Amino acid sequence: MNLHEYQAKGILASYGIPVPDGRVAASVDEAVAAAQALGGKVWVVKAQVHAGGRGKAGGVKLARDLEQVRAAAADMLGRRLVTKQTGPAGLPVERVYVECGSEIERELYLSLTLNRECGRIAVVASASGGMDIEEVAHRTPEQILSVTVHPATGLEPFQCRQLAFGLGLAGPKQIEQFQSIVAGLYRLYLERDASLIEINPLIVTGTGGLVALDAKLDIEANALFRQKDMAALRDPGQEDPMERRASEHDLNYVSLDGNIACMVNGAGLAMATMDLIKLHGGRPANFLDVGGGATSDRVTAAFQLILSNPQVRAILVNIFGGIVRCDLIADGVINAVKHVGVTVPVVVRLEGTNAKVARERLAQSGLAIIAAADLTDAAKKVIAATRKAA
């Protein structure tokens, strides 16, 4: 689950990480009032969306008087911001964050994430802050510094100093502050079940202090049941509407740009299904995992979900009955085709527990459901059905 910058900075501040003073605003008048309350002569107005690259897309603007604050907020609020990370549809800007301007001497990069290769938290830093870290890693990988934290010992002071020296930080006070920031982020990562904390840039001010000028905080979705205060910060308006609906039915759904809807149980099987569709010349419209405990009601909800996509021209149901029984899936398919109003071809491949019974029910349903012998056969049949429908 992603958080907005203003939410992330509030949490960072509670862990002792210095951030600039700022206030969130949902209207132009609130933005101007925020600037007045903050005081000063320079402010930064930032669009609050769950995506990076805002500055290049016009989502971060410097204002040197209140009229410029008003103009910047008016330009952002109520529009959809399109960045490299949002895709062409963009994300709605419902709030802006008005922040005091900062004196920047240097820009650094700092993040904490999970190194899946070794199963440990990694602290990543670079002296090339303020830039796309992926680009830095591609062009000048030697500028990326990293240490991994052993779970038995936790973050060690020497690891913080190692990164500080690599970033070119000077003087005991600056190095001590950096160590305090990294230690605070490490505690935050563990206590809030984070999956990513990113500060880009972490600036060195004119007086030598370190300040988190931007902040990105992602919380592990599977841990939200014990992170009630984090779950309360969720902004549904920043999420794909179909993915949000899927989560309400415990379905794992990701929208894609094809025209063949996929309904599969198990993430690995879902990936293999999409691969075979692509291999034989088709285009998947979604990733949809109904899970190992799929029920007739959940299958019906899945059909309703995938049919709400106007691009869908055919549906491929690919179920391997291990935990879930194929006959229950068949009942769900029959119920959905009858009551949801399915008007596109449906290809079904069922294998595993009670598969024979399931096939008999589908055959006796009297519905125009296309049976498939195996996964390759299913992929070929659904692509052929899509072409006929077109």
PDB file of C-alpha atoms in Angstrom, residues 62-236:
ATOM      1  CA  LEU A  62       8.433  26.740  -6.856  1.00  0.00           C
ATOM      2  CA  ALA A  63       6.484  29.779  -5.659  1.00  0.00           C
ATOM      3  CA  ARG A  64       8.037  33.064  -4.543  1.00  0.00           C
ATOM      4  CA  ASP A  65       4.820  34.830  -3.520  1.00  0.00           C
ATOM      5  CA  LEU A  66       1.272  33.926  -2.533  1.00  0.00           C
ATOM      6  CA  GLU A  67      -0.114  34.518  -6.020  1.00  0.00           C
ATOM      7  CA  GLN A  68       2.330  31.984  -7.415  1.00  0.00           C
ATOM      8  CA  VAL A  69       1.200  29.533  -4.716  1.00  0.00           C
ATOM      9  CA  ARG A  70      -2.403  30.139  -5.793  1.00  0.00           C
ATOM     10  CA  ALA A  71      -1.564  29.681  -9.488  1.00  0.00           C
ATOM     11  CA  ALA A  72       0.431  26.494  -8.869  1.00  0.00           C
ATOM     12  CA  ALA A  73      -2.314  24.928  -6.725  1.00  0.00           C
ATOM     13  CA  ALA A  74      -4.993  25.911  -9.257  1.00  0.00           C
ATOM     14  CA  ASP A  75      -2.977  24.322 -12.053  1.00  0.00           C
ATOM     15  CA  MET A  76      -2.623  21.008 -10.190  1.00  0.00           C
ATOM     16  CA  LEU A  77      -5.848  20.462  -8.265  1.00  0.00           C
ATOM     17  CA  GLY A  78      -8.628  18.703 -10.146  1.00  0.00           C
ATOM     18  CA  ARG A  79      -6.428  17.489 -12.991  1.00  0.00           C
ATOM     19  CA  ARG A  80      -4.832  14.116 -13.710  1.00  0.00           C
ATOM     20  CA  LEU A  81      -1.056  14.107 -13.479  1.00  0.00           C
ATOM     21  CA  VAL A  82       0.668  11.930 -16.076  1.00  0.00           C
ATOM     22  CA  THR A  83       4.187  10.719 -15.283  1.00  0.00           C
ATOM     23  CA  LYS A  84       6.381   7.845 -16.459  1.00  0.00           C
ATOM     24  CA  GLN A  85       5.017   5.755 -13.587  1.00  0.00           C
ATOM     25  CA  THR A  86       1.292   6.490 -13.961  1.00  0.00           C
ATOM     26  CA  GLY A  87       0.794   5.514 -17.596  1.00  0.00           C
ATOM     27  CA  PRO A  88      -1.182   7.652 -20.060  1.00  0.00           C
ATOM     28  CA  ALA A  89      -4.312   7.756 -17.876  1.00  0.00           C
ATOM     29  CA  GLY A  90      -2.489   9.568 -15.078  1.00  0.00           C
ATOM     30  CA  LEU A  91      -3.644   9.901 -11.473  1.00  0.00           C
ATOM     31  CA  PRO A  92      -6.072  12.456 -10.002  1.00  0.00           C
ATOM     32  CA  VAL A  93      -4.623  15.323  -7.967  1.00  0.00           C
ATOM     33  CA  GLU A  94      -6.993  15.832  -5.046  1.00  0.00           C
ATOM     34  CA  ARG A  95      -4.469  17.416  -2.675  1.00  0.00           C
ATOM     35  CA  VAL A  96      -1.302  19.472  -2.854  1.00  0.00           C
ATOM     36  CA  TYR A  97       1.439  19.732  -0.274  1.00  0.00           C
ATOM     37  CA  VAL A  98       2.740  23.237   0.414  1.00  0.00           C
ATOM     38  CA  GLU A  99       6.237  23.153   1.868  1.00  0.00           C
ATOM     39  CA  CYS A 100       8.781  25.721   2.961  1.00  0.00           C
ATOM     40  CA  GLY A 101      11.615  26.191   0.494  1.00  0.00           C
ATOM     41  CA  SER A 102      14.959  24.645   1.442  1.00  0.00           C
ATOM     42  CA  GLU A 103      18.536  25.744   0.827  1.00  0.00           C
ATOM     43  CA  ILE A 104      20.160  22.854  -1.022  1.00  0.00           C
ATOM     44  CA  GLU A 105      23.911  22.301  -0.950  1.00  0.00           C
ATOM     45  CA  ARG A 106      23.928  18.653  -2.105  1.00  0.00           C
ATOM     46  CA  GLU A 107      21.342  16.014  -3.050  1.00  0.00           C
ATOM     47  CA  LEU A 108      21.757  12.404  -1.895  1.00  0.00           C
ATOM     48  CA  TYR A 109      19.700   9.246  -2.283  1.00  0.00           C
ATOM     49  CA  LEU A 110      18.743   6.918   0.577  1.00  0.00           C
ATOM     50  CA  SER A 111      16.364   3.961   0.765  1.00  0.00           C
ATOM     51  CA  LEU A 112      15.549   0.788   2.650  1.00  0.00           C
ATOM     52  CA  THR A 113      14.070  -2.220   0.904  1.00  0.00           C
ATOM     53  CA  LEU A 114      14.163  -6.004   0.963  1.00  0.00           C
ATOM     54  CA  ASN A 115      17.044  -7.714  -0.803  1.00  0.00           C
ATOM     55  CA  ARG A 116      15.187 -10.840  -1.931  1.00  0.00           C
ATOM     56  CA  GLU A 117      18.352 -12.626  -3.016  1.00  0.00           C
ATOM     57  CA  CYS A 118      19.601 -12.894   0.566  1.00  0.00           C
ATOM     58  CA  GLY A 119      16.346 -12.287   2.444  1.00  0.00           C
ATOM     59  CA  ARG A 120      17.661  -9.258   4.323  1.00  0.00           C
ATOM     60  CA  ILE A 121      16.886  -5.571   4.552  1.00  0.00           C
ATOM     61  CA  ALA A 122      19.176  -3.525   2.330  1.00  0.00           C
ATOM     62  CA  VAL A 123      20.145   0.100   2.933  1.00  0.00           C
ATOM     63  CA  VAL A 124      20.902   1.711  -0.429  1.00  0.00           C
ATOM     64  CA  ALA A 125      22.523   5.113  -0.865  1.00  0.00           C
ATOM     65  CA  SER A 126      24.021   7.238  -3.599  1.00  0.00           C
ATOM     66  CA  ALA A 127      25.680  10.625  -3.931  1.00  0.00           C
ATOM     67  CA  SER A 128      23.584  11.100  -7.108  1.00  0.00           C
ATOM     68  CA  GLY A 129      20.351  12.079  -5.396  1.00  0.00           C
ATOM     69  CA  GLY A 130      17.478  13.869  -7.093  1.00  0.00           C
ATOM     70  CA  MET A 131      17.814  11.668 -10.182  1.00  0.00           C
ATOM     71  CA  ASP A 132      16.115   8.455 -11.327  1.00  0.00           C
ATOM     72  CA  ILE A 133      17.995   5.891  -9.274  1.00  0.00           C
ATOM     73  CA  GLU A 134      17.352   3.238 -11.949  1.00  0.00           C
ATOM     74  CA  GLU A 135      19.160   5.416 -14.468  1.00  0.00           C
ATOM     75  CA  VAL A 136      22.074   5.932 -12.076  1.00  0.00           C
ATOM     76  CA  ALA A 137      22.294   2.179 -11.471  1.00  0.00           C
ATOM     77  CA  HIS A 138      22.291   1.527 -15.221  1.00  0.00           C
ATOM     78  CA  ARG A 139      24.795   4.182 -16.281  1.00  0.00           C
ATOM     79  CA  THR A 140      27.093   4.456 -13.245  1.00  0.00           C
ATOM     80  CA  PRO A 141      26.502   1.444 -10.979  1.00  0.00           C
ATOM     81  CA  GLU A 142      29.642   2.258  -9.003  1.00  0.00           C
ATOM     82  CA  GLN A 143      27.764   5.227  -7.535  1.00  0.00           C
ATOM     83  CA  ILE A 144      25.277   2.934  -5.799  1.00  0.00           C
ATOM     84  CA  LEU A 145      26.282   2.006  -2.245  1.00  0.00           C
ATOM     85  CA  SER A 146      24.558  -0.761  -0.322  1.00  0.00           C
ATOM     86  CA  VAL A 147      24.764  -2.683   2.941  1.00  0.00           C
ATOM     87  CA  THR A 148      22.552  -5.567   4.079  1.00  0.00           C
ATOM     88  CA  VAL A 149      21.381  -5.935   7.659  1.00  0.00           C
ATOM     89  CA  HIS A 150      21.732  -9.269   9.434  1.00  0.00           C
ATOM     90  CA  PRO A 151      18.456  -9.969  11.277  1.00  0.00           C
ATOM     91  CA  ALA A 152      20.273 -11.327  14.340  1.00  0.00           C
ATOM     92  CA  THR A 153      22.391  -8.213  14.919  1.00  0.00           C
ATOM     93  CA  GLY A 154      20.209  -5.537  13.369  1.00  0.00           C
ATOM     94  CA  LEU A 155      21.597  -2.360  11.830  1.00  0.00           C
ATOM     95  CA  GLU A 156      25.156  -1.771  13.065  1.00  0.00           C
ATOM     96  CA  PRO A 157      26.705   1.691  13.560  1.00  0.00           C
ATOM     97  CA  PHE A 158      29.708   0.808  11.397  1.00  0.00           C
ATOM     98  CA  GLN A 159      27.369   0.148   8.452  1.00  0.00           C
ATOM     99  CA  CYS A 160      25.932   3.655   8.757  1.00  0.00           C
ATOM    100  CA  ARG A 161      29.429   5.141   8.919  1.00  0.00           C
ATOM    101  CA  GLN A 162      30.466   3.081   5.907  1.00  0.00           C
ATOM    102  CA  LEU A 163      27.636   4.619   3.869  1.00  0.00           C
ATOM    103  CA  ALA A 164      28.300   8.101   5.242  1.00  0.00           C
ATOM    104  CA  PHE A 165      31.960   7.964   4.199  1.00  0.00           C
ATOM    105  CA  GLY A 166      30.946   6.656   0.765  1.00  0.00           C
ATOM    106  CA  LEU A 167      28.563   9.603   0.341  1.00  0.00           C
ATOM    107  CA  GLY A 168      31.334  12.035   1.189  1.00  0.00           C
ATOM    108  CA  LEU A 169      29.717  13.328   4.372  1.00  0.00           C
ATOM    109  CA  ALA A 170      32.217  15.221   6.514  1.00  0.00           C
ATOM    110  CA  GLY A 171      32.578  15.959  10.191  1.00  0.00           C
ATOM    111  CA  PRO A 172      31.403  13.965  13.199  1.00  0.00           C
ATOM    112  CA  LYS A 173      28.164  15.962  13.567  1.00  0.00           C
ATOM    113  CA  GLN A 174      27.020  15.290   9.996  1.00  0.00           C
ATOM    114  CA  ILE A 175      27.963  11.616  10.169  1.00  0.00           C
ATOM    115  CA  GLU A 176      26.215  11.267  13.527  1.00  0.00           C
ATOM    116  CA  GLN A 177      23.040  12.810  12.073  1.00  0.00           C
ATOM    117  CA  PHE A 178      23.166  10.465   9.087  1.00  0.00           C
ATOM    118  CA  GLN A 179      23.547   7.494  11.426  1.00  0.00           C
ATOM    119  CA  SER A 180      20.543   8.700  13.436  1.00  0.00           C
ATOM    120  CA  ILE A 181      18.452   9.034  10.254  1.00  0.00           C
ATOM    121  CA  VAL A 182      19.304   5.542   9.003  1.00  0.00           C
ATOM    122  CA  ALA A 183      18.637   4.039  12.442  1.00  0.00           C
ATOM    123  CA  GLY A 184      15.253   5.792  12.569  1.00  0.00           C
ATOM    124  CA  LEU A 185      14.348   4.524   9.106  1.00  0.00           C
ATOM    125  CA  TYR A 186      15.344   0.986  10.091  1.00  0.00           C
ATOM    126  CA  ARG A 187      13.057   1.102  13.135  1.00  0.00           C
ATOM    127  CA  LEU A 188      10.257   2.498  10.990  1.00  0.00           C
ATOM    128  CA  TYR A 189      10.747  -0.257   8.407  1.00  0.00           C
ATOM    129  CA  LEU A 190      10.377  -2.981  11.035  1.00  0.00           C
ATOM    130  CA  GLU A 191       7.690  -1.446  13.228  1.00  0.00           C
ATOM    131  CA  ARG A 192       5.410  -0.334  10.388  1.00  0.00           C
ATOM    132  CA  ASP A 193       5.912  -3.417   8.161  1.00  0.00           C
ATOM    133  CA  ALA A 194       7.275  -1.328   5.308  1.00  0.00           C
ATOM    134  CA  SER A 195       8.268  -2.803   1.966  1.00  0.00           C
ATOM    135  CA  LEU A 196      10.067   0.348   0.763  1.00  0.00           C
ATOM    136  CA  ILE A 197      11.260   3.614   2.279  1.00  0.00           C
ATOM    137  CA  GLU A 198      12.837   6.024  -0.186  1.00  0.00           C
ATOM    138  CA  ILE A 199      14.194   9.519   0.377  1.00  0.00           C
ATOM    139  CA  ASN A 200      15.139  11.176  -2.883  1.00  0.00           C
ATOM    140  CA  PRO A 201      16.634  13.574  -2.331  1.00  0.00           C
ATOM    141  CA  LEU A 202      18.092  13.588   1.134  1.00  0.00           C
ATOM    142  CA  ILE A 203      19.621  17.047   1.034  1.00  0.00           C
ATOM    143  CA  VAL A 204      22.607  18.611   2.712  1.00  0.00           C
ATOM    144  CA  THR A 205      21.535  22.150   3.605  1.00  0.00           C
ATOM    145  CA  GLY A 206      23.669  25.269   3.511  1.00  0.00           C
ATOM    146  CA  THR A 207      24.359  24.874   7.229  1.00  0.00           C
ATOM    147  CA  GLY A 208      25.444  21.242   6.820  1.00  0.00           C
ATOM    148  CA  GLY A 209      22.295  19.598   8.164  1.00  0.00           C
ATOM    149  CA  LEU A 210      20.508  16.661   6.549  1.00  0.00           C
ATOM    150  CA  VAL A 211      16.827  16.934   5.599  1.00  0.00           C
ATOM    151  CA  ALA A 212      14.448  14.520   3.841  1.00  0.00           C
ATOM    152  CA  LEU A 213      13.194  16.721   1.014  1.00  0.00           C
ATOM    153  CA  ASP A 214      11.000  14.012  -0.493  1.00  0.00           C
ATOM    154  CA  ALA A 215       9.724  10.731   0.899  1.00  0.00           C
ATOM    155  CA  LYS A 216       8.137   7.571  -0.440  1.00  0.00           C
ATOM    156  CA  LEU A 217       6.750   4.949   1.938  1.00  0.00           C
ATOM    157  CA  ASP A 218       5.142   1.652   0.912  1.00  0.00           C
ATOM    158  CA  ILE A 219       3.526  -0.639   3.484  1.00  0.00           C
ATOM    159  CA  GLU A 220       3.346  -4.402   2.931  1.00  0.00           C
ATOM    160  CA  ALA A 221      -0.304  -5.080   2.048  1.00  0.00           C
ATOM    161  CA  ASN A 222      -0.257  -8.501   3.732  1.00  0.00           C
ATOM    162  CA  ALA A 223       0.594  -6.853   7.060  1.00  0.00           C
ATOM    163  CA  LEU A 224      -2.240  -4.306   7.077  1.00  0.00           C
ATOM    164  CA  PHE A 225      -4.300  -6.485   9.410  1.00  0.00           C
ATOM    165  CA  ARG A 226      -1.875  -5.518  12.188  1.00  0.00           C
ATOM    166  CA  GLN A 227      -1.168  -2.001  10.912  1.00  0.00           C
ATOM    167  CA  LYS A 228      -4.585  -0.442  11.430  1.00  0.00           C
ATOM    168  CA  ASP A 229      -3.258   3.107  11.607  1.00  0.00           C
ATOM    169  CA  MET A 230      -1.397   2.617   8.330  1.00  0.00           C
ATOM    170  CA  ALA A 231      -4.426   1.042   6.639  1.00  0.00           C
ATOM    171  CA  ALA A 232      -6.458   4.114   7.631  1.00  0.00           C
ATOM    172  CA  LEU A 233      -4.141   6.243   5.426  1.00  0.00           C
ATOM    173  CA  ARG A 234      -5.114   4.364   2.266  1.00  0.00           C
ATOM    174  CA  ASP A 235      -6.341   6.582  -0.582  1.00  0.00           C
ATOM    175  CA  PRO A 236      -8.677   4.528  -2.831  1.00  0.00           C
TER     176      PRO A 236
END
